[in-house]
PDB file of C-alpha atoms and ligand atoms in Angstrom:
ATOM      1  CA  MET A   1      -9.699 -16.730  21.222  1.00  0.00           C
ATOM      2  CA  SER A   2     -10.413 -13.153  18.913  1.00  0.00           C
ATOM      3  CA  VAL A   3      -8.593 -12.854  15.799  1.00  0.00           C
ATOM      4  CA  TYR A   4      -6.559  -9.018  15.050  1.00  0.00           C
ATOM      5  CA  VAL A   5      -6.687  -8.579  11.255  1.00  0.00           C
ATOM      6  CA  PHE A   6      -3.725  -5.656  10.257  1.00  0.00           C
ATOM      7  CA  GLY A   7      -2.234  -4.851   7.275  1.00  0.00           C
ATOM      8  CA  HIS A   8       1.333  -2.852   6.455  1.00  0.00           C
ATOM      9  CA  LYS A   9       2.927  -0.772   8.569  1.00  0.00           C
ATOM     10  CA  ASN A  10       2.408   3.378   7.422  1.00  0.00           C
ATOM     11  CA  PRO A  11      -0.868   1.641   6.079  1.00  0.00           C
ATOM     12  CA  ASP A  12      -2.395   3.146   3.946  1.00  0.00           C
ATOM     13  CA  SER A  13      -6.088   2.610   2.637  1.00  0.00           C
ATOM     14  CA  ASP A  14      -5.866  -0.914   1.018  1.00  0.00           C
ATOM     15  CA  SER A  15      -4.368  -1.956   4.518  1.00  0.00           C
ATOM     16  CA  ILE A  16      -7.257  -0.309   6.674  1.00  0.00           C
ATOM     17  CA  VAL A  17     -10.105  -1.439   4.614  1.00  0.00           C
ATOM     18  CA  GLY A  18      -9.048  -4.344   4.513  1.00  0.00           C
ATOM     19  CA  ALA A  19      -8.561  -4.822   8.278  1.00  0.00           C
ATOM     20  CA  ILE A  20     -12.201  -3.415   8.141  1.00  0.00           C
ATOM     21  CA  SER A  21     -14.096  -5.669   5.036  1.00  0.00           C
ATOM     22  CA  LEU A  22     -12.179  -9.291   5.980  1.00  0.00           C
ATOM     23  CA  SER A  23     -13.267  -8.584   9.460  1.00  0.00           C
ATOM     24  CA  TYR A  24     -16.442  -7.876   8.493  1.00  0.00           C
ATOM     25  CA  LEU A  25     -16.499 -11.275   6.420  1.00  0.00           C
ATOM     26  CA  LYS A  26     -15.423 -13.004   8.634  1.00  0.00           C
ATOM     27  CA  ASN A  27     -17.058 -12.652  11.683  1.00  0.00           C
ATOM     28  CA  LYS A  28     -20.582 -13.018   9.503  1.00  0.00           C
ATOM     29  CA  SER A  29     -19.610 -16.894   8.805  1.00  0.00           C
ATOM     30  CA  GLU A  30     -17.372 -17.674  12.182  1.00  0.00           C
ATOM     31  CA  LYS A  31     -17.003 -18.091  16.135  1.00  0.00           C
ATOM     32  CA  GLU A  32     -14.269 -16.286  16.512  1.00  0.00           C
ATOM     33  CA  GLU A  33     -13.852 -12.509  17.391  1.00  0.00           C
ATOM     34  CA  TYR A  34     -12.477 -10.959  14.176  1.00  0.00           C
ATOM     35  CA  ILE A  35     -11.005  -7.540  15.128  1.00  0.00           C
ATOM     36  CA  PRO A  36      -9.485  -5.049  12.696  1.00  0.00           C
ATOM     37  CA  ALA A  37      -6.642  -3.566  13.733  1.00  0.00           C
ATOM     38  CA  ARG A  38      -3.282  -0.521  12.591  1.00  0.00           C
ATOM     39  CA  GLN A  39      -0.088  -0.905  13.170  1.00  0.00           C
ATOM     40  CA  GLY A  40      -0.215   3.395  12.796  1.00  0.00           C
ATOM     41  CA  GLU A  41      -1.614   6.456  11.768  1.00  0.00           C
ATOM     42  CA  ILE A  42      -4.076   6.561   8.575  1.00  0.00           C
ATOM     43  CA  SER A  43      -3.412   9.164   5.596  1.00  0.00           C
ATOM     44  CA  ALA A  44      -5.791  11.926   5.136  1.00  0.00           C
ATOM     45  CA  GLU A  45      -6.982   9.848   2.326  1.00  0.00           C
ATOM     46  CA  THR A  46      -8.168   7.026   4.892  1.00  0.00           C
ATOM     47  CA  GLU A  47     -10.068   9.275   6.413  1.00  0.00           C
ATOM     48  CA  PHE A  48     -11.680  10.709   3.476  1.00  0.00           C
ATOM     49  CA  ILE A  49     -13.067   7.093   2.578  1.00  0.00           C
ATOM     50  CA  LEU A  50     -13.556   6.791   6.150  1.00  0.00           C
ATOM     51  CA  ASN A  51     -15.616   9.639   7.205  1.00  0.00           C
ATOM     52  CA  ARG A  52     -17.490   9.245   3.625  1.00  0.00           C
ATOM     53  CA  PHE A  53     -18.382   5.985   3.772  1.00  0.00           C
ATOM     54  CA  GLY A  54     -18.567   6.289   7.620  1.00  0.00           C
ATOM     55  CA  GLY A  55     -16.390   3.471   8.392  1.00  0.00           C
ATOM     56  CA  GLU A  56     -14.721   3.064  12.191  1.00  0.00           C
ATOM     57  CA  LEU A  57     -10.772   3.847  12.697  1.00  0.00           C
ATOM     58  CA  PRO A  58      -9.294   0.070  13.748  1.00  0.00           C
ATOM     59  CA  MET A  59      -7.146   0.265  16.722  1.00  0.00           C
ATOM     60  CA  LEU A  60      -3.673   0.976  17.003  1.00  0.00           C
ATOM     61  CA  LYS A  61      -1.551  -2.391  17.600  1.00  0.00           C
ATOM     62  CA  THR A  62       1.824  -2.151  17.262  1.00  0.00           C
ATOM     63  CA  SER A  63       2.737  -5.422  19.201  1.00  0.00           C
ATOM     64  CA  VAL A  64       1.323  -9.082  18.753  1.00  0.00           C
ATOM     65  CA  ALA A  65       3.093 -11.392  20.557  1.00  0.00           C
ATOM     66  CA  GLY A  66       0.869 -14.519  22.232  1.00  0.00           C
ATOM     67  CA  GLU A  67      -2.080 -13.299  19.592  1.00  0.00           C
ATOM     68  CA  ARG A  68      -3.696 -14.949  17.114  1.00  0.00           C
ATOM     69  CA  VAL A  69      -4.241 -12.650  13.584  1.00  0.00           C
ATOM     70  CA  PHE A  70      -5.113 -12.228  10.177  1.00  0.00           C
ATOM     71  CA  ILE A  71      -2.801  -9.975   7.969  1.00  0.00           C
ATOM     72  CA  VAL A  72      -3.641  -8.263   4.288  1.00  0.00           C
ATOM     73  CA  ASP A  73      -1.683  -6.296   2.092  1.00  0.00           C
ATOM     74  CA  SER A  74       1.627  -7.604   2.299  1.00  0.00           C
ATOM     75  CA  THR A  75       4.094 -10.970   3.701  1.00  0.00           C
ATOM     76  CA  ASP A  76       7.332  -8.212   4.160  1.00  0.00           C
ATOM     77  CA  LYS A  77       8.538  -9.855   7.640  1.00  0.00           C
ATOM     78  CA  PRO A  78      10.071  -5.112   7.383  1.00  0.00           C
ATOM     79  CA  HIS A  79       6.269  -4.292   7.135  1.00  0.00           C
ATOM     80  CA  PHE A  80       5.212  -6.012  10.415  1.00  0.00           C
ATOM     81  CA  GLN A  81       4.883  -5.020  14.126  1.00  0.00           C
ATOM     82  CA  ASP A  82       9.007  -6.495  15.186  1.00  0.00           C
ATOM     83  CA  ASP A  83       7.234  -9.242  17.322  1.00  0.00           C
ATOM     84  CA  ILE A  84       4.892 -10.608  14.736  1.00  0.00           C
ATOM     85  CA  ASP A  85       7.654 -13.809  14.904  1.00  0.00           C
ATOM     86  CA  GLU A  86       5.147 -14.217  18.275  1.00  0.00           C
ATOM     87  CA  ALA A  87       2.010 -14.185  16.322  1.00  0.00           C
ATOM     88  CA  THR A  88      -0.076 -17.105  15.152  1.00  0.00           C
ATOM     89  CA  ILE A  89      -0.868 -16.407  11.444  1.00  0.00           C
ATOM     90  CA  ILE A  90      -3.548 -17.691  10.805  1.00  0.00           C
ATOM     91  CA  GLY A  91      -4.782 -16.545   7.440  1.00  0.00           C
ATOM     92  CA  ILE A  92      -3.200 -13.936   4.486  1.00  0.00           C
ATOM     93  CA  ALA A  93      -5.238 -12.091   1.883  1.00  0.00           C
ATOM     94  CA  ASP A  94      -2.786 -10.147   0.418  1.00  0.00           C
ATOM     95  CA  HIS A  95      -1.497  -9.133  -4.208  1.00  0.00           C
ATOM     96  CA  HIS A  96       1.703  -8.875  -3.732  1.00  0.00           C
ATOM     97  CA  LYS A  97       5.045 -10.533  -3.715  1.00  0.00           C
ATOM     98  CA  LEU A  98       5.518 -13.549  -1.494  1.00  0.00           C
ATOM     99  CA  GLY A  99       7.552 -12.095   1.276  1.00  0.00           C
ATOM    100  CA  ASP A 100      10.062 -13.424   3.934  1.00  0.00           C
ATOM    101  CA  LEU A 101       6.810 -14.560   6.734  1.00  0.00           C
ATOM    102  CA  MET A 102       7.604 -18.109   8.161  1.00  0.00           C
ATOM    103  CA  THR A 103       4.297 -19.789   9.895  1.00  0.00           C
ATOM    104  CA  ASP A 104       4.539 -23.068  12.278  1.00  0.00           C
ATOM    105  CA  ALA A 105       0.749 -24.029  11.409  1.00  0.00           C
ATOM    106  CA  PRO A 106      -1.351 -24.413   8.422  1.00  0.00           C
ATOM    107  CA  LEU A 107      -2.635 -21.352   6.938  1.00  0.00           C
ATOM    108  CA  GLU A 108      -5.042 -20.551   5.204  1.00  0.00           C
ATOM    109  CA  ALA A 109      -4.060 -18.411   1.866  1.00  0.00           C
ATOM    110  CA  TRP A 110      -5.467 -16.088  -0.705  1.00  0.00           C
ATOM    111  CA  ILE A 111      -2.618 -14.457  -3.086  1.00  0.00           C
ATOM    112  CA  ARG A 112      -3.404 -12.938  -6.832  1.00  0.00           C
ATOM    113  CA  PRO A 113      -1.086 -11.334  -8.448  1.00  0.00           C
ATOM    114  CA  ILE A 114      -4.318  -8.578  -8.691  1.00  0.00           C
ATOM    115  CA  GLY A 115      -4.783  -4.629  -8.656  1.00  0.00           C
ATOM    116  CA  CYS A 116      -5.971  -4.746  -4.805  1.00  0.00           C
ATOM    117  CA  SER A 117      -6.077  -6.719  -1.735  1.00  0.00           C
ATOM    118  CA  ASN A 118      -9.389  -5.964  -1.180  1.00  0.00           C
ATOM    119  CA  THR A 119     -10.204  -7.169  -5.038  1.00  0.00           C
ATOM    120  CA  VAL A 120      -8.624 -10.378  -3.092  1.00  0.00           C
ATOM    121  CA  ILE A 121     -11.808  -9.890  -0.544  1.00  0.00           C
ATOM    122  CA  TYR A 122     -14.539  -8.843  -2.753  1.00  0.00           C
ATOM    123  CA  GLU A 123     -13.972 -12.340  -4.184  1.00  0.00           C
ATOM    124  CA  MET A 124     -13.665 -14.408  -0.628  1.00  0.00           C
ATOM    125  CA  TYR A 125     -16.819 -12.285  -0.542  1.00  0.00           C
ATOM    126  CA  ARG A 126     -18.245 -14.500  -2.818  1.00  0.00           C
ATOM    127  CA  CYS A 127     -16.830 -17.494  -2.407  1.00  0.00           C
ATOM    128  CA  TYR A 128     -18.477 -17.819   0.835  1.00  0.00           C
ATOM    129  CA  GLY A 129     -21.632 -16.068  -0.375  1.00  0.00           C
ATOM    130  CA  VAL A 130     -21.977 -13.032   2.221  1.00  0.00           C
ATOM    131  CA  LYS A 131     -23.615 -10.053   1.146  1.00  0.00           C
ATOM    132  CA  VAL A 132     -21.125  -7.244   1.409  1.00  0.00           C
ATOM    133  CA  PRO A 133     -22.698  -3.820   2.742  1.00  0.00           C
ATOM    134  CA  LYS A 134     -23.676  -0.934   1.744  1.00  0.00           C
ATOM    135  CA  GLU A 135     -20.524   1.230   3.356  1.00  0.00           C
ATOM    136  CA  ILE A 136     -18.044  -1.396   2.750  1.00  0.00           C
ATOM    137  CA  ALA A 137     -18.250  -1.653  -0.737  1.00  0.00           C
ATOM    138  CA  GLY A 138     -18.048   1.358  -0.575  1.00  0.00           C
ATOM    139  CA  MET A 139     -14.655   1.483   1.223  1.00  0.00           C
ATOM    140  CA  MET A 140     -13.584  -1.137  -0.947  1.00  0.00           C
ATOM    141  CA  MET A 141     -14.464   0.393  -4.572  1.00  0.00           C
ATOM    142  CA  MET A 142     -12.093   3.260  -2.667  1.00  0.00           C
ATOM    143  CA  ALA A 143      -9.643   0.596  -1.563  1.00  0.00           C
ATOM    144  CA  ILE A 144      -9.140  -0.506  -5.271  1.00  0.00           C
ATOM    145  CA  LEU A 145      -9.840   2.480  -6.946  1.00  0.00           C
ATOM    146  CA  SER A 146      -7.195   3.712  -4.628  1.00  0.00           C
ATOM    147  CA  ASP A 147      -4.298   1.055  -5.353  1.00  0.00           C
ATOM    148  CA  THR A 148      -4.948   0.666  -9.436  1.00  0.00           C
ATOM    149  CA  VAL A 149      -4.601   4.840  -9.589  1.00  0.00           C
ATOM    150  CA  ILE A 150      -8.053   4.782 -11.077  1.00  0.00           C
ATOM    151  CA  PHE A 151      -7.037   1.782 -13.582  1.00  0.00           C
ATOM    152  CA  LYS A 152      -4.614   3.223 -14.845  1.00  0.00           C
ATOM    153  CA  SER A 153      -1.940   1.340 -12.367  1.00  0.00           C
ATOM    154  CA  PRO A 154      -0.576  -2.430 -14.363  1.00  0.00           C
ATOM    155  CA  THR A 155      -1.522  -4.135 -11.518  1.00  0.00           C
ATOM    156  CA  CYS A 156      -4.827  -3.701 -12.791  1.00  0.00           C
ATOM    157  CA  THR A 157      -6.916  -6.526 -13.613  1.00  0.00           C
ATOM    158  CA  LYS A 158     -10.476  -6.501 -15.043  1.00  0.00           C
ATOM    159  CA  VAL A 159     -10.525  -8.500 -11.672  1.00  0.00           C
ATOM    160  CA  ASP A 160     -10.767  -5.274 -10.396  1.00  0.00           C
ATOM    161  CA  THR A 161     -12.404  -3.128 -12.594  1.00  0.00           C
ATOM    162  CA  LYS A 162     -15.249  -5.660 -12.358  1.00  0.00           C
ATOM    163  CA  ALA A 163     -15.686  -5.245  -8.586  1.00  0.00           C
ATOM    164  CA  VAL A 164     -15.146  -1.817  -8.422  1.00  0.00           C
ATOM    165  CA  LYS A 165     -18.894  -1.604 -10.721  1.00  0.00           C
ATOM    166  CA  GLU A 166     -20.526  -4.376  -8.674  1.00  0.00           C
ATOM    167  CA  LEU A 167     -19.367  -2.862  -5.154  1.00  0.00           C
ATOM    168  CA  ALA A 168     -19.759   0.856  -6.583  1.00  0.00           C
ATOM    169  CA  GLU A 169     -23.465  -0.773  -7.425  1.00  0.00           C
ATOM    170  CA  ILE A 170     -23.664  -1.764  -3.884  1.00  0.00           C
ATOM    171  CA  ALA A 171     -22.973   1.482  -2.386  1.00  0.00           C
ATOM    172  CA  GLY A 172     -25.249   3.531  -4.851  1.00  0.00           C
ATOM    173  CA  VAL A 173     -22.232   5.304  -6.319  1.00  0.00           C
ATOM    174  CA  THR A 174     -22.460   6.659  -9.608  1.00  0.00           C
ATOM    175  CA  ASP A 175     -19.742   8.510 -10.882  1.00  0.00           C
ATOM    176  CA  TYR A 176     -16.909   6.476  -8.861  1.00  0.00           C
ATOM    177  CA  LYS A 177     -14.400   8.158 -11.543  1.00  0.00           C
ATOM    178  CA  LYS A 178     -15.599  11.374 -10.098  1.00  0.00           C
ATOM    179  CA  LEU A 179     -15.295  10.495  -6.217  1.00  0.00           C
ATOM    180  CA  ALA A 180     -12.483   8.895  -7.055  1.00  0.00           C
ATOM    181  CA  MET A 181     -10.617  12.303  -8.338  1.00  0.00           C
ATOM    182  CA  GLU A 182     -11.577  14.127  -5.186  1.00  0.00           C
ATOM    183  CA  MET A 183     -10.076  11.326  -2.813  1.00  0.00           C
ATOM    184  CA  PHE A 184      -6.667  11.470  -4.735  1.00  0.00           C
ATOM    185  CA  ILE A 185      -6.735  15.537  -4.433  1.00  0.00           C
ATOM    186  CA  VAL A 186      -6.789  14.682  -1.088  1.00  0.00           C
ATOM    187  CA  LYS A 187      -3.443  12.994  -1.387  1.00  0.00           C
ATOM    188  CA  SER A 188      -2.217  15.088  -2.956  1.00  0.00           C
ATOM    189  CA  ALA A 189      -1.904  17.429  -0.610  1.00  0.00           C
ATOM    190  CA  VAL A 190       1.252  18.839   0.559  1.00  0.00           C
ATOM    191  CA  ASP A 191       1.152  21.854   2.118  1.00  0.00           C
ATOM    192  CA  GLY A 192       2.658  22.529   5.293  1.00  0.00           C
ATOM    193  CA  ALA A 193       3.895  19.475   5.344  1.00  0.00           C
ATOM    194  CA  SER A 194       7.821  18.758   6.214  1.00  0.00           C
ATOM    195  CA  ALA A 195      10.287  17.066   3.850  1.00  0.00           C
ATOM    196  CA  ARG A 196      10.402  13.680   5.801  1.00  0.00           C
ATOM    197  CA  ASP A 197       6.643  14.099   6.083  1.00  0.00           C
ATOM    198  CA  LEU A 198       6.754  13.300   2.771  1.00  0.00           C
ATOM    199  CA  ASN A 199       9.330  10.942   2.263  1.00  0.00           C
ATOM    200  CA  THR A 200       7.595   8.793   3.993  1.00  0.00           C
ATOM    201  CA  ARG A 201       3.917   8.737   3.963  1.00  0.00           C
ATOM    202  CA  ASP A 202       3.800   5.591   1.445  1.00  0.00           C
ATOM    203  CA  TYR A 203       7.668   4.062   2.026  1.00  0.00           C
ATOM    204  CA  LYS A 204       8.438   1.137   3.310  1.00  0.00           C
ATOM    205  CA  GLU A 205      11.293  -0.776   3.711  1.00  0.00           C
ATOM    206  CA  PHE A 206      12.422  -4.383   1.362  1.00  0.00           C
ATOM    207  CA  ASN A 207      15.273  -7.101   2.509  1.00  0.00           C
ATOM    208  CA  MET A 208      16.559  -7.783  -0.457  1.00  0.00           C
ATOM    209  CA  ASN A 209      19.110  -9.868  -0.467  1.00  0.00           C
ATOM    210  CA  GLY A 210      20.637  -8.344   2.788  1.00  0.00           C
ATOM    211  CA  THR A 211      20.263  -5.052   1.785  1.00  0.00           C
ATOM    212  CA  LYS A 212      18.277  -3.081   3.177  1.00  0.00           C
ATOM    213  CA  VAL A 213      16.698  -0.491   0.946  1.00  0.00           C
ATOM    214  CA  GLY A 214      14.551   1.991   1.364  1.00  0.00           C
ATOM    215  CA  ILE A 215      11.209   3.319  -0.823  1.00  0.00           C
ATOM    216  CA  GLY A 216       8.725   6.060  -0.562  1.00  0.00           C
ATOM    217  CA  GLN A 217       6.083   6.804  -2.828  1.00  0.00           C
ATOM    218  CA  LEU A 218       4.537   9.736  -2.984  1.00  0.00           C
ATOM    219  CA  GLU A 219       0.698   9.279  -5.958  1.00  0.00           C
ATOM    220  CA  MET A 220      -0.651  13.754  -6.301  1.00  0.00           C
ATOM    221  CA  VAL A 221      -2.314  15.212  -9.457  1.00  0.00           C
ATOM    222  CA  ASP A 222       0.777  16.947 -10.300  1.00  0.00           C
ATOM    223  CA  ILE A 223       3.780  17.327  -8.641  1.00  0.00           C
ATOM    224  CA  SER A 224       5.551  20.009 -10.013  1.00  0.00           C
ATOM    225  CA  VAL A 225       4.679  22.019  -6.626  1.00  0.00           C
ATOM    226  CA  LEU A 226       7.184  19.920  -5.204  1.00  0.00           C
ATOM    227  CA  GLU A 227       9.438  20.546  -8.077  1.00  0.00           C
ATOM    228  CA  PRO A 228      10.988  23.257  -5.504  1.00  0.00           C
ATOM    229  CA  ARG A 229      11.467  21.087  -2.425  1.00  0.00           C
ATOM    230  CA  GLU A 230      12.916  18.522  -4.175  1.00  0.00           C
ATOM    231  CA  GLU A 231      16.472  19.866  -2.400  1.00  0.00           C
ATOM    232  CA  GLU A 232      15.108  19.255   0.704  1.00  0.00           C
ATOM    233  CA  LEU A 233      13.468  15.535   0.038  1.00  0.00           C
ATOM    234  CA  LEU A 234      17.070  14.596  -1.091  1.00  0.00           C
ATOM    235  CA  GLU A 235      19.096  15.760   1.912  1.00  0.00           C
ATOM    236  CA  ASP A 236      15.885  14.742   4.360  1.00  0.00           C
ATOM    237  CA  MET A 237      16.078  10.782   2.570  1.00  0.00           C
ATOM    238  CA  LYS A 238      20.044  10.836   3.242  1.00  0.00           C
ATOM    239  CA  LYS A 239      19.627  11.891   6.827  1.00  0.00           C
ATOM    240  CA  MET A 240      16.934   8.603   6.239  1.00  0.00           C
ATOM    241  CA  LYS A 241      19.586   6.875   5.383  1.00  0.00           C
ATOM    242  CA  GLU A 242      22.021   6.917   7.624  1.00  0.00           C
ATOM    243  CA  GLU A 243      19.380   6.537  10.594  1.00  0.00           C
ATOM    244  CA  ASN A 244      18.287   3.121   9.440  1.00  0.00           C
ATOM    245  CA  GLY A 245      21.044   1.989   8.151  1.00  0.00           C
ATOM    246  CA  LEU A 246      20.317   1.792   4.412  1.00  0.00           C
ATOM    247  CA  HIS A 247      22.099   0.987   1.369  1.00  0.00           C
ATOM    248  CA  THR A 248      19.772   2.982  -1.092  1.00  0.00           C
ATOM    249  CA  VAL A 249      16.292   5.019  -0.685  1.00  0.00           C
ATOM    250  CA  LEU A 250      14.150   5.632  -3.571  1.00  0.00           C
ATOM    251  CA  ILE A 251      11.150   8.409  -3.944  1.00  0.00           C
ATOM    252  CA  LEU A 252       9.349   7.886  -5.849  1.00  0.00           C
ATOM    253  CA  LEU A 253       7.584  10.660  -6.816  1.00  0.00           C
ATOM    254  CA  THR A 254       4.522   8.958  -8.837  1.00  0.00           C
ATOM    255  CA  ASP A 255       2.264  11.981 -11.111  1.00  0.00           C
ATOM    256  CA  ILE A 256      -0.826  10.365 -12.158  1.00  0.00           C
ATOM    257  CA  MET A 257      -2.191  12.386 -15.067  1.00  0.00           C
ATOM    258  CA  LYS A 258       1.444  12.383 -16.870  1.00  0.00           C
ATOM    259  CA  GLU A 259       1.105   8.993 -16.129  1.00  0.00           C
ATOM    260  CA  GLY A 260       4.885   8.453 -14.919  1.00  0.00           C
ATOM    261  CA  SER A 261       7.502   9.419 -11.801  1.00  0.00           C
ATOM    262  CA  LYS A 262      10.187  11.336 -10.602  1.00  0.00           C
ATOM    263  CA  LEU A 263      13.232   9.340  -9.378  1.00  0.00           C
ATOM    264  CA  LEU A 264      15.370  10.460  -6.211  1.00  0.00           C
ATOM    265  CA  VAL A 265      17.639   8.126  -5.765  1.00  0.00           C
ATOM    266  CA  VAL A 266      20.096   8.601  -2.147  1.00  0.00           C
ATOM    267  CA  SER A 267      22.474   5.686  -2.621  1.00  0.00           C
ATOM    268  CA  ASP A 268      25.885   3.611  -2.028  1.00  0.00           C
ATOM    269  CA  ASP A 269      26.021   2.970  -5.117  1.00  0.00           C
ATOM    270  CA  GLU A 270      23.419   4.791  -7.452  1.00  0.00           C
ATOM    271  CA  SER A 271      25.466   2.379 -10.203  1.00  0.00           C
ATOM    272  CA  LYS A 272      23.120   0.035  -9.545  1.00  0.00           C
ATOM    273  CA  ILE A 273      19.462   1.867  -9.892  1.00  0.00           C
ATOM    274  CA  GLU A 274      21.253   3.723 -13.346  1.00  0.00           C
ATOM    275  CA  ALA A 275      21.214  -0.699 -13.961  1.00  0.00           C
ATOM    276  CA  ALA A 276      17.673  -1.632 -13.214  1.00  0.00           C
ATOM    277  CA  PHE A 277      16.057   0.769 -15.327  1.00  0.00           C
ATOM    278  CA  ASP A 278      18.646   1.270 -18.115  1.00  0.00           C
ATOM    279  CA  ILE A 279      18.593   5.618 -17.090  1.00  0.00           C
ATOM    280  CA  LYS A 280      21.619   7.547 -16.430  1.00  0.00           C
ATOM    281  CA  LEU A 281      20.867   9.275 -13.538  1.00  0.00           C
ATOM    282  CA  GLN A 282      21.103  14.090 -13.513  1.00  0.00           C
ATOM    283  CA  ASP A 283      21.235  15.346 -10.046  1.00  0.00           C
ATOM    284  CA  HIS A 284      20.525  12.678  -8.576  1.00  0.00           C
ATOM    285  CA  LYS A 285      16.980  11.753  -9.771  1.00  0.00           C
ATOM    286  CA  ALA A 286      14.882  10.290 -13.623  1.00  0.00           C
ATOM    287  CA  TRP A 287      11.701  10.774 -14.830  1.00  0.00           C
ATOM    288  CA  LEU A 288      10.269   7.030 -15.621  1.00  0.00           C
ATOM    289  CA  ASP A 289       7.748   7.160 -18.425  1.00  0.00           C
ATOM    290  CA  GLY A 290       4.495   4.733 -17.550  1.00  0.00           C
ATOM    291  CA  VAL A 291       6.536   3.861 -14.388  1.00  0.00           C
ATOM    292  CA  LEU A 292       3.271   4.284 -11.185  1.00  0.00           C
ATOM    293  CA  SER A 293       3.646   0.712  -9.341  1.00  0.00           C
ATOM    294  CA  ARG A 294       6.742   0.312  -6.769  1.00  0.00           C
ATOM    295  CA  LYS A 295       5.284  -3.494  -6.319  1.00  0.00           C
ATOM    296  CA  LYS A 296       5.485  -4.012 -10.276  1.00  0.00           C
ATOM    297  CA  GLN A 297       8.054  -1.216 -11.597  1.00  0.00           C
ATOM    298  CA  ILE A 298       9.913  -0.974  -9.097  1.00  0.00           C
ATOM    299  CA  VAL A 299      10.770  -3.519  -6.249  1.00  0.00           C
ATOM    300  CA  PRO A 300      11.504  -6.547  -9.304  1.00  0.00           C
ATOM    301  CA  PHE A 301      13.700  -4.057 -11.462  1.00  0.00           C
ATOM    302  CA  VAL A 302      15.845  -3.474  -8.218  1.00  0.00           C
ATOM    303  CA  GLN A 303      15.980  -6.145  -6.094  1.00  0.00           C
ATOM    304  CA  PRO A 304      18.541  -8.576  -8.280  1.00  0.00           C
ATOM    305  CA  GLN A 305      21.151  -5.389  -7.575  1.00  0.00           C
ATOM    306  CA  PHE A 306      20.661  -7.096  -4.412  1.00  0.00           C
TER     307      PHE A 306
HETATM  308 MN1   MN B 401      -0.460  -1.415   0.306  1.00  0.00          MN
HETATM  309 MN1   MN B 402      -2.321  -2.881  -1.750  1.00  0.00          MN
END
């Protein structure tokens, strides 16, 4: 029986490339067929990576009842198909907090607090003694550079930088930082995007001790281009909050050059967010200096407030 490999909803480059890289590894080392999949449309950033290295778009898989699956880049139930409980999870490769997915049977789990799921998968290749093909090496390198914000994110470790250097060599890319900047410029494009497009471009919902909190992030080389649209983003955040029965919606406008994030807040109780970061919101906004990572610098501080 085939195994579907996929990452979280609203797939980012780590989720898409992880599905491809992990499937290749498993197909080299196991009898079952592993099939790369995804839960939604890919971003312009991911398209850039697939085009640059000739990657194939994983198949769309929005229902998994009765299937065998291997998941990457999250273990939070809200990030998966509505029927994920009816699938058999045979494995996990991730670099986030442990989520709320449960299994009935033993599984393999590769989880490390490092910068990217693809770094975890790279370690799996070494463990299995499988060579990373050139094209996949290039894509994995880009996923790591994306997740670690070109090594600037506090989630980035020596394991990640070493992996990028080794993968760059396999891929035959000499100036990987230049290529990564090109990728972030593609990612920063906001022309023609609606407020909803922007708010949900990299958006995740969390169940925080029974309370629903939505957190979106836009990583850009210059967030000032969005200044004229902040009110519009806040208006749309209000709508998202109503539509999805959320307590709080946070949007992080992350400036990868200034190395910090502007936080936009729509909440039933803004004081919880102020307490989480020891800040005072002004017009539902605050600048968080040095904050680049949702998983390491936002979620762990917001969750205890609920
Ligand atoms: Mn991800
Ligand atoms: Mn990731």
